[in-house]
């Protein structure tokens, strides 16, 4: 058994006192040499979120936990000859960010294959990324742009057309997923998946067709996304060793953004235990750099009860360790209770059998003392689910079970009160930052003022925390979520919420740290920089509490520490990085060229308009930093045209176009 595995099973060290607010550990009968820290991080400006000791300049870590928090003088005095010392250069320090709802297991399996448009601010830049990736992607592989963005983030305020995609990629399959409302497939992708005029769409989805009945390449969720992810599932998959590389690179990207932990909410077509093999192997090799608590998502419609009967007999709640462990059921408990969040279509009514099917599963979970989470966008769904929970509670109390709703954009005060009475919680995510414009168009500004009503939930004392719902319906970037709660703005700049519904920066930060601990049943063990808690913290690229509001979403982490180990270091902290990775596999992976959010690996190319607020403001005013004499700033239109770009001599003449040279 590894040293880390032995440590994770031990009890947390308790603090019994200290000078000037420094918490010094003590164990009765133990010698002081037992407390020599593994590492000391000093000369920092720590925001601890510990109300008894809100600030500090140094911390000491042993066996993955904080054993001292206080001043440089006090904490450095604990160091021994073998203690690692890291100078934080007077930078601000925050607890590690903890995502209450994401899909890292699924996302990790595919990350190295995905061209991420998350954070890219110009459609012209996004199409340039597509063009460059198509050029190096070998047959029969696809180029996949799989969510994490919205058309409203682009200065052009639109998606690419099918003509544009086909012009860039006539022979390479391209699958482009926009939120969970539509997918665009070029001609090569339609051929790869075999969609023809005879192909029937599943219930709740549409294959858009031309006048002759042939698929155009546009797939619509009406209202559920089954057709979108069923089509995506037809694409090639990475072999196991490549999936391991992919998951490690995805975790490193999360570390770069300050994420030290997640709760994985399962996913459609994600099978247990087969699809968890990669995470299990990383856990056994001590290579997990993002703590992961996972929920089990039902896999078979009409067989949901059988799924949970099988799992509750074979999987023990909380089995695992502090890096990889089971966290209960959901976010899908029964398919009949899934109200997909596509605000471009009318709210779906759940079928009449929902209550009966949900009750069967909830009774299995309560009998086994398993917590659960339930995807629920609309109050109409939430209120019906609460009828079921209250019925079960009358027979078998839910007391002590940490169950909760996910999303809850339109939850009512009455439903919040009912949740409070049953001891449940609400996990919110920043989906409205991506879909707010669609919600406004359908329901109006008044209805959008509190979607979800985070302030009211907090005021009522209900457990509530924040996350992303990445990687498809929103991006994995936590700073976008923090900015959304603080500013009330969508990625497109639309003001959704009035001042009275906005959070201050400390409250928003607690939503991403200590508040999440209840949702993983780890209260008092993580989320703050305090003695006895897990030693997870970050050094943001700028001071979160003083940076202008419009710059919050541009923050990253310069130093990310998980369990006292430096899992990411940048700039002056790069020499301390304990987690260097070999290049992403395969060699044509988009991660090699663009790295991740906002194409940060290509700062003077695809990322040039996306990585700095000043540059984004400049491109917002004109559309692009490099205009074409023929098309102005609309390079996307040029790329989608039938221009003879291959004829370099004729095309790039006096009457030619420079869009293709951008």
C-alpha atoms as one frame of an Amber mdcrd trajectory, in Angstrom:
protein
   0.000   0.000   0.000   1.337   3.463  -0.873   2.211   6.041   1.762  -0.670
   8.186   0.597  -3.145   5.342   0.987  -1.995   4.781   4.583  -2.332   8.484
   5.352  -5.816   8.785   3.902  -7.157   6.269   6.357  -5.837   8.134   9.409
  -7.742  10.623  11.520  -7.219  14.344  11.035  -4.690  16.018  13.336  -6.360
  18.342  15.856  -5.145  21.819  16.824  -4.978  22.781  20.486  -3.623  26.296
  20.345  -0.916  28.655  19.197   0.402  32.164  19.388  -0.950  35.116  17.399
  -3.606  32.952  15.751  -1.223  30.228  14.604  -2.797  26.807  15.049  -0.117
  24.344  16.217  -0.852  20.607  16.273  -0.420  18.462  19.328  -0.905  14.785
  20.112  -0.722  13.510  23.649   2.420  11.484  24.225   3.894  12.228  20.794
   7.327  13.751  20.351   7.728  16.999  18.425   9.566  15.150  15.669   6.242
  13.516  14.803   4.983  16.929  13.713   7.788  17.913  11.384   5.924  19.113
   8.300   6.444  17.655   4.862   6.141  21.141   3.379   5.818  24.757   4.421
   4.322  27.413   2.162   5.173  30.881   3.403   5.253  34.587   2.505   1.697
  34.410   1.161  -1.552  36.274   1.770  -3.967  33.485   2.677  -7.732  33.904
   2.692  -8.607  30.897   4.831 -12.444  31.143   4.953 -11.985  30.054   8.579
 -13.940  32.685  10.511 -11.859  32.020  13.625  -8.672  32.834  11.700  -9.564
  34.571   8.433  -6.028  35.369   7.265  -2.523  33.943   7.508   0.854  34.206
   5.785   2.044  30.594   6.044   0.856  27.015   6.348   2.501  23.723   7.190
   1.402  20.438   5.639   1.953  16.867   6.781   0.429  13.693   5.403  -1.760
  15.704   3.033  -3.394  17.916   5.673  -2.790  21.311   7.207  -1.052  20.975
  10.556  -0.361  24.674  11.109  -1.813  27.940   9.827  -0.347  31.238  10.964
   2.546  33.660  10.550   5.810  33.019   8.704   7.795  33.093  11.940   5.596
  30.571  13.700   5.128  28.151  10.846   8.720  28.203   9.540   9.874  27.362
  13.063   8.196  23.966  12.657  10.240  23.040   9.585  12.907  20.381   9.795
  15.857  19.537   7.603  13.680  17.487   5.277  10.825  19.990   5.033  10.147
  21.456   1.616   9.899  25.261   1.725   8.049  27.214  -0.962   8.036  31.025
  -1.004   4.678  32.323  -2.272   6.112  35.713  -3.281   3.499  37.678  -1.295
   0.774  36.476  -3.615  -2.826  35.928  -2.575  -3.861  32.363  -1.729  -7.342
  30.795  -1.706  -8.747  27.386  -0.767  -8.856  25.024  -3.742 -11.988  25.249
  -5.875 -14.408  22.310  -5.676 -16.943  21.776  -8.504 -20.261  20.427  -7.213
 -21.369  19.015 -10.588 -19.219  18.061 -13.524 -18.463  15.097 -15.755 -14.748
  14.476 -15.397 -14.935  10.706 -15.873 -16.645  11.061 -19.258 -14.783  14.241
 -20.142 -11.418  12.710 -19.364 -11.958   9.764 -21.695 -12.412  12.136 -24.633
 -10.564  15.351 -23.750  -7.538  14.714 -25.974  -9.825  14.240 -28.997 -11.806
  17.442 -28.485 -11.262  20.834 -30.071 -12.429  23.063 -27.240 -14.065  26.379
 -28.115 -14.596  27.162 -24.422 -13.679  30.812 -23.891 -12.840  31.567 -27.538
 -14.286  35.029 -28.194 -14.327  35.178 -31.991 -16.011  32.785 -34.407 -13.289
  33.647 -36.905 -10.699  32.374 -34.429 -12.803  29.288 -33.702 -13.051  28.443
 -37.402  -9.327  28.990 -37.774  -8.822  26.402 -35.028 -11.142  24.049 -36.892
  -9.283  24.575 -40.160  -5.910  23.879 -38.549  -7.174  20.795 -36.741  -8.791
  19.347 -39.864  -5.427  19.632 -41.619  -3.706  17.267 -39.138  -6.508  14.842
 -38.199  -5.998  11.467 -39.898  -8.783   9.306 -41.301 -11.009   7.842 -39.929
 -10.827  10.178 -36.920 -13.316  13.007 -36.379 -12.806  16.607 -35.354 -15.131
  17.157 -32.387 -16.185  20.454 -30.884 -18.172  19.074 -27.994 -19.879  21.811
 -26.013 -18.582  24.185 -23.368 -19.366  27.262 -25.446 -22.282  29.384 -26.617
 -22.765  31.374 -29.793 -23.289  34.457 -27.605 -19.646  34.447 -26.463 -18.534
  35.182 -30.037 -18.371  38.796 -31.169 -20.185  37.638 -34.312 -23.085  36.374
 -32.099 -23.734  33.339 -34.243 -22.759  29.735 -34.898 -20.948  28.667 -38.049
 -23.091  27.570 -40.965 -22.971  24.093 -42.393 -21.603  25.628 -45.594 -18.685
  27.115 -43.671 -17.896  23.812 -41.971 -18.130  21.846 -45.202 -15.841  24.319
 -46.971 -13.211  23.873 -44.274 -13.650  20.095 -43.980 -14.959  18.444 -47.144
 -13.526  15.023 -46.279 -12.866  14.937 -42.509 -15.900  14.243 -40.283 -16.745
  17.230 -38.075 -19.192  16.975 -35.162 -20.042  20.275 -33.462 -22.231  20.236
 -30.333 -23.804  23.509 -29.184 -25.000  23.188 -25.584 -27.658  20.470 -25.543
 -29.850  22.092 -28.171 -28.222  21.138 -31.491 -25.373  19.497 -33.307 -23.882
  20.359 -36.689 -22.462  17.530 -38.803 -20.664  18.142 -42.049 -21.193  15.876
 -45.065 -18.305  13.611 -44.096 -19.755  13.142 -40.600 -23.186  12.302 -42.007
 -21.569   9.641 -44.147 -19.584   8.323 -41.162 -22.681   7.906 -38.969 -24.762
   6.589 -41.854 -27.618   9.088 -41.657 -29.718   9.081 -44.851 -33.234  10.022
 -45.877 -34.384   6.699 -44.408 -32.890   7.301 -40.936 -35.532   7.840 -38.261
 -34.890  10.230 -35.392 -35.513   8.999 -31.825 -38.436  10.464 -29.845 -37.633
  13.971 -28.687 -35.100  14.692 -31.429 -35.119  15.889 -35.022 -32.916  15.252
 -38.043 -33.421  18.395 -40.124 -33.898  17.564 -43.810 -33.817  19.399 -47.121
 -36.672  19.502 -49.631 -35.694  16.077 -50.946 -35.785  14.533 -47.479 -32.014
  14.205 -47.089 -30.360  15.149 -43.765 -28.784  18.605 -43.889 -26.403  17.942
 -41.016 -28.422  19.799 -38.356 -29.675  17.722 -35.408 -32.074  19.308 -32.914
 -32.993  18.333 -29.358 -36.790  18.684 -29.138 -36.626  18.694 -26.204 -34.187
  15.979 -25.097 -30.586  15.506 -26.150 -30.679  11.770 -26.863 -30.105  12.215
 -30.581 -27.091  14.438 -29.904 -25.106  12.161 -27.631 -26.238   8.996 -29.391
 -24.757  10.407 -32.603 -21.566  11.470 -30.854 -21.222   7.952 -29.442 -20.832
   6.616 -32.999 -17.392   8.255 -33.304 -14.034   6.520 -32.818 -12.811   6.038
 -29.260  -9.323   6.242 -27.838  -7.541   3.063 -26.664  -6.996   2.646 -22.928
  -3.481   4.081 -22.715  -4.596   7.141 -24.698  -7.614   7.521 -22.397  -5.250
   7.574 -19.433  -3.213  10.334 -21.095  -6.431  12.169 -21.929  -7.759  12.061
 -18.372  -4.449  13.229 -16.915  -4.328  16.168 -19.320  -7.914  17.097 -18.490
  -7.149  17.020 -14.780  -4.087  19.193 -15.364  -6.219  21.686 -17.257  -8.580
  21.796 -14.265  -5.601  22.272 -11.949  -4.438  25.167 -14.150  -7.778  26.824
 -13.469  -7.581  26.225  -9.718  -9.842  23.170  -9.448  -8.676  20.736  -6.768
 -11.824  18.622  -6.426 -15.036  17.673  -8.215 -18.216  15.704  -7.726 -18.823
  13.707 -10.888 -22.513  13.469 -11.756 -22.266  10.446 -14.051 -23.711  10.725
 -17.546 -25.768   9.138 -20.273 -24.122   6.160 -21.975 -21.519   6.111 -19.188
 -21.239   2.578 -17.883 -20.199   1.476 -14.419 -17.697   0.028 -13.754 -16.278
  -0.186 -17.301 -15.912   3.546 -17.953 -14.352   4.093 -14.527 -11.370   1.856
 -15.251  -9.153   4.787 -16.228  -9.816   6.702 -12.997  -9.283   3.521 -10.996
  -5.904   2.958 -12.642  -4.882   6.561 -11.965  -5.956   6.171  -8.352  -3.877
   3.016  -7.955  -0.863   4.814  -9.467  -1.326   7.900  -7.224  -1.759  10.044
 -10.339  -5.106  11.674  -9.537  -4.607  15.423  -9.195  -8.288  16.377  -8.839
 -10.117  14.712  -5.952 -13.135  12.946  -7.412 -16.319  11.821  -5.694 -18.626
  10.051  -8.138 -22.370   9.491  -8.333 -23.842   6.540 -10.211 -26.206   7.521
 -13.036 -28.843   5.005 -14.101 -28.054   3.400 -17.447 -31.154   1.613 -18.723
 -34.607   3.169 -19.228 -37.323   1.059 -17.612 -34.633  -0.804 -15.660 -33.603
   1.941 -13.251 -34.657   0.078 -10.108 -32.632  -2.947 -11.212 -29.565  -0.729
 -11.704 -29.742   0.591  -8.166 -30.585  -2.750  -6.588 -27.470  -4.160  -8.226
 -25.245  -1.237  -7.255 -26.422  -0.949  -3.646 -25.588  -4.626  -3.180 -22.116
  -4.328  -4.706 -20.958  -0.753  -4.026 -20.610   0.630  -0.527 -21.410   4.297
  -0.035 -18.139   6.257   0.477 -15.984   3.331  -0.643 -12.590   4.586  -1.798
 -10.409   7.318  -0.356 -10.038  11.096  -0.342  -8.958  11.081  -3.989 -11.526
   8.729  -5.551 -14.653   7.557  -3.810 -18.340   6.816  -4.207 -20.814   9.629
  -3.446 -24.275   8.131  -3.982 -26.823   8.029  -6.814 -27.793  10.350  -9.681
 -27.976  12.814 -11.323 -30.378  10.614 -13.287 -32.474   8.379 -11.058 -35.215
   7.554 -13.567 -35.467   8.638 -17.170 -39.067   9.747 -16.731 -37.904  12.537
 -14.367 -35.384  14.155 -16.732 -36.480  17.658 -17.777 -33.762  18.729 -20.214
 -32.645  22.344 -20.029 -33.104  23.524 -23.601 -34.662  26.960 -23.204 -35.112
  27.231 -26.968 -38.074  24.864 -26.699 -41.101  24.745 -24.435 -40.789  23.267
 -20.984 -41.358  19.516 -21.168 -43.989  17.968 -18.906 -42.853  14.817 -17.166
 -44.956  11.735 -17.956 -47.608  10.493 -15.512 -45.576   7.447 -14.513 -42.748
   9.622 -13.167 -43.823   9.520  -9.513 -44.241   5.765  -9.368 -40.907   5.025
 -11.021 -39.077   7.609  -8.923 -40.576   6.311  -5.684 -39.327   2.782  -6.372
 -35.747   3.994  -6.794 -35.798   6.433  -3.864 -37.031   3.716  -1.519 -34.096
   1.514  -2.547 -31.693   4.383  -1.880 -33.179   5.317   1.497 -33.164   1.702
   2.653 -29.447   1.565   1.853 -28.726   5.053   3.242 -27.402   6.223  -0.115
 -27.508   9.972  -0.827 -28.817  11.032  -4.216 -28.882  13.982  -6.574 -31.642
  14.643  -9.116 -31.375  16.703 -12.298 -34.304  19.155 -12.268 -34.431  22.383
 -14.255 -38.018  23.492 -13.635 -40.063  23.950 -10.471 -42.852  21.858 -11.987
 -40.509  18.848 -11.948 -39.078  19.695  -8.531 -42.491  19.951  -6.871 -43.570
  16.565  -8.249 -40.323  14.968  -7.084 -40.826  16.486  -3.642 -44.227  14.811
  -3.444 -42.360  11.518  -3.800 -39.619  12.395  -1.303 -42.171  13.507   1.299
 -44.151  10.285   0.826 -41.045   8.150   1.353 -40.013  10.314   4.328 -43.293
   9.564   6.112 -42.435   5.868   6.038 -38.641   5.992   6.274 -37.192   9.327
   7.433 -34.587  10.927   5.167 -32.812  12.336   8.218 -29.048  12.394   7.811
 -29.072  11.607   4.081 -27.408  14.336   2.010 -29.784  14.381  -0.978 -30.218
  17.352  -3.288 -31.550  18.772  -6.528 -29.238  19.855  -9.330 -29.730  23.046
 -11.383 -33.153  24.291 -10.149 -33.218  27.383 -12.366 -36.930  28.144 -11.809
 -37.392  26.732  -8.309 -40.121  28.442  -6.235 -39.988  29.680  -2.658 -42.470
  26.962  -1.720 -40.193  24.246  -3.078 -37.187  25.728  -1.288 -39.124  25.572
   1.983 -40.116  21.961   1.331 -36.480  21.041   0.675 -35.480  22.756   3.912
 -38.094  20.795   5.847 -36.695  17.510   4.525 -33.046  18.474   5.139 -32.058
  18.472   1.475 -29.885  20.770  -0.612 -29.652  22.545  -3.958 -26.597  22.387
  -6.234 -26.605  25.251  -8.736 -24.525  25.571 -11.892 -23.776  28.429 -14.299
 -25.860  27.173 -17.212 -27.667  30.518 -17.412 -24.356  32.187 -18.272 -24.557
  30.184 -21.498 -28.325  30.112 -22.073 -29.545  33.311 -20.456 -30.398  34.967
 -23.764 -32.578  32.017 -24.747 -34.357  32.120 -21.381 -34.995  35.863 -21.739
 -36.444  35.405 -25.189 -38.875  32.726 -24.043 -39.835  33.808 -20.513 -38.916
  37.502 -20.224 -36.631  39.607 -18.045 -38.787  39.426 -14.903 -38.744  35.631
 -14.878 -34.970  35.643 -15.402 -34.147  37.850 -12.409 -33.459  34.903 -10.100
 -32.623  31.836 -12.149 -31.735  30.135  -9.891 -32.599  32.250  -6.807 -29.289
  31.735  -5.004 -29.736  34.660  -2.617 -33.141  33.392  -1.441 -31.803  29.865
  -1.001 -28.964  31.201   1.150 -31.326  33.434   3.145 -33.562  30.448   3.898
 -30.603  28.475   5.255 -30.814  25.653   2.725 -27.561  23.932   1.803 -26.420
  25.344  -1.539 -23.192  25.276  -3.534 -21.923  25.966  -7.051 -20.440  24.143
 -10.005 -20.335  24.046 -13.793 -22.155  21.006 -15.278 -19.196  20.733 -17.672
 -18.119  19.619 -20.179 -20.942  19.857 -22.722 -23.700  22.197 -21.565 -21.157
  24.629 -20.075 -17.425  25.066 -19.659 -15.348  23.562 -16.878 -13.860  26.995
 -16.041 -14.805  27.807 -12.411 -14.042  31.517 -12.789 -16.876  31.875 -15.301
 -19.223  30.572 -12.605 -17.802  32.920  -9.981 -18.075  35.901 -12.354 -21.681
  34.951 -13.215 -22.735  34.905  -9.539 -20.959  38.194  -8.800 -21.860  40.207
 -11.915 -25.100  38.564 -13.018 -23.946  38.638 -16.632 -24.001  35.980 -19.322
 -20.951  35.188 -21.398 -22.507  37.355 -24.081 -22.553  40.339 -21.713 -26.309
  40.374 -21.065 -27.250  41.552 -17.558 -29.597  38.879 -16.218 -29.894  39.699
 -12.543 -30.534  42.910 -10.578 -28.086  43.972  -7.887 -30.243  42.533  -5.112
 -29.739  39.018  -6.465 -25.942  39.192  -6.843 -23.418  37.640  -4.469 -20.427
  39.344  -2.922 -17.040  37.811  -3.690 -16.572  36.012  -0.382 -20.020  34.415
  -0.515 -19.414  33.322  -4.105 -16.053  31.825  -3.114 -17.670  29.905  -0.254
 -20.152  28.527  -2.792 -17.157  26.964  -4.560 -15.273  25.764  -1.468 -16.655
  25.061   1.998 -20.303  24.900   0.864 -19.578  22.025  -1.519 -18.305  19.846
   1.324 -21.868  19.084   2.490 -22.695  17.723  -0.970 -19.867  15.207  -0.710
 -20.502  14.586   3.012 -17.103  16.030   3.951 -18.033  18.971   6.136 -15.135
  20.031   8.340 -12.665  18.067   6.241 -12.215  20.309   3.223 -13.080  23.713
   1.789 -11.126  25.939   4.183  -7.481  26.524   4.991  -7.597  25.257   8.558
  -5.732  22.760  10.690  -6.947  19.221  10.102  -8.478  19.921   6.704  -7.170
  18.563   3.410  -4.279  20.715   2.192  -5.785  21.935  -1.080  -5.161  25.546
  -2.104  -4.348  27.770  -5.057  -2.451  30.942  -5.928  -4.630  32.831  -8.446
  -2.987  34.794 -11.249  -4.402  38.022  -9.774  -5.981  38.891  -6.439  -9.544
  37.583  -6.695 -10.812  40.147  -4.181  -9.391  43.222  -5.915  -9.360  42.429
  -9.632 -12.078  44.303 -11.593 -15.303  42.326 -11.912 -14.957  41.972 -15.670
 -11.579  40.280 -15.194 -12.702  37.541 -12.790 -13.506  35.130 -15.618  -9.955
  35.570 -16.973  -8.270  34.316 -13.782  -6.181  31.148 -13.711  -3.954  29.543
 -11.077  -0.203  30.031 -10.889   0.207  27.334  -8.233  -2.233  24.547  -7.405
  -1.670  22.296  -4.401  -3.633  19.115  -3.675  -2.851  17.281  -0.450   0.314
  19.354  -0.045   1.585  18.270  -3.466   2.170  20.879  -6.176   0.111  19.521
  -9.068   0.465  22.639 -11.220   3.050  25.418 -11.305   3.420  28.272 -13.762
   5.868  31.156 -14.144   7.970  31.624 -11.035   6.300  28.545  -9.521   7.051
  26.226 -12.454  10.204  24.791 -10.796   8.011  23.475  -7.943   5.653  21.540
 -10.251   5.507  17.875  -9.205   3.212  16.866 -12.047   4.902  17.272 -15.449
   3.102  15.346 -18.184   4.314  13.962 -21.494   2.624  15.448 -24.592  -1.013
  14.584 -25.140  -1.740  11.379 -27.041  -2.377  10.903 -29.955   0.117  13.166
 -31.722  -2.710  14.907 -33.642  -4.541  15.805 -30.438  -5.935  19.372 -30.372
  -4.540  19.603 -26.839  -1.027  19.733 -28.265  -1.802  22.866 -30.265  -4.398
  24.740 -28.209  -4.071  23.219 -24.699  -7.506  24.102 -23.304  -9.754  26.970
 -22.248  -9.596  30.000 -24.583  -6.866  28.280 -26.652  -4.298  29.347 -24.071
  -1.642  27.194 -25.724  -1.773  29.431 -28.817  -1.703  32.920 -27.269  -0.804
  34.816 -30.430  -3.013  32.710 -32.680  -6.383  31.257 -31.783  -6.203  32.621
 -28.243  -5.161  36.145 -29.076  -8.614  37.685 -28.507  -9.559  35.458 -25.577
  -6.826  35.471 -22.965  -6.843  39.098 -21.834  -9.823  41.356 -21.109  -8.308
  44.339 -22.934  -7.892  42.334 -26.117 -11.406  40.978 -25.811 -12.800  44.490
 -25.455 -10.894  45.526 -28.564 -12.186  42.653 -30.648 -15.713  43.231 -29.346
 -15.735  46.645 -30.925 -14.596  45.534 -34.371 -15.076  41.776 -34.647 -11.456
  40.865 -35.294  -7.983  42.312 -34.958  -6.970  41.642 -38.550  -9.390  42.803
 -41.233  -9.525  41.552 -44.824  -9.736  44.097 -47.623 -12.574  42.183 -49.266
 -14.620  40.867 -46.337 -13.628  43.225 -43.541 -13.675  41.287 -40.279 -16.026
  38.519 -41.408 -13.401  35.845 -42.104 -15.940  33.115 -41.360 -17.981  34.082
 -44.412 -14.885  33.983 -46.577 -13.934  30.535 -45.309 -17.419  29.288 -46.069
 -17.437  30.612 -49.614 -16.587  28.690 -52.765 -13.573  30.903 -53.466 -10.653
  29.315 -55.394  -8.327  29.499 -52.412  -6.125  26.699 -53.716  -5.144  28.895
 -56.686  -2.598  30.899 -54.751  -1.380  33.012 -57.701  -4.843  34.069 -58.794
  -6.579  34.141 -55.412  -4.082  36.182 -53.443  -3.738  38.832 -56.153  -4.847
  42.454 -56.052  -8.508  41.442 -56.106  -8.012  38.463 -53.785  -8.845  37.827
 -50.176  -6.522  37.686 -47.176  -8.954  35.852 -44.883  -7.382  32.514 -45.791
  -3.989  33.814 -44.781  -5.063  34.810 -41.262
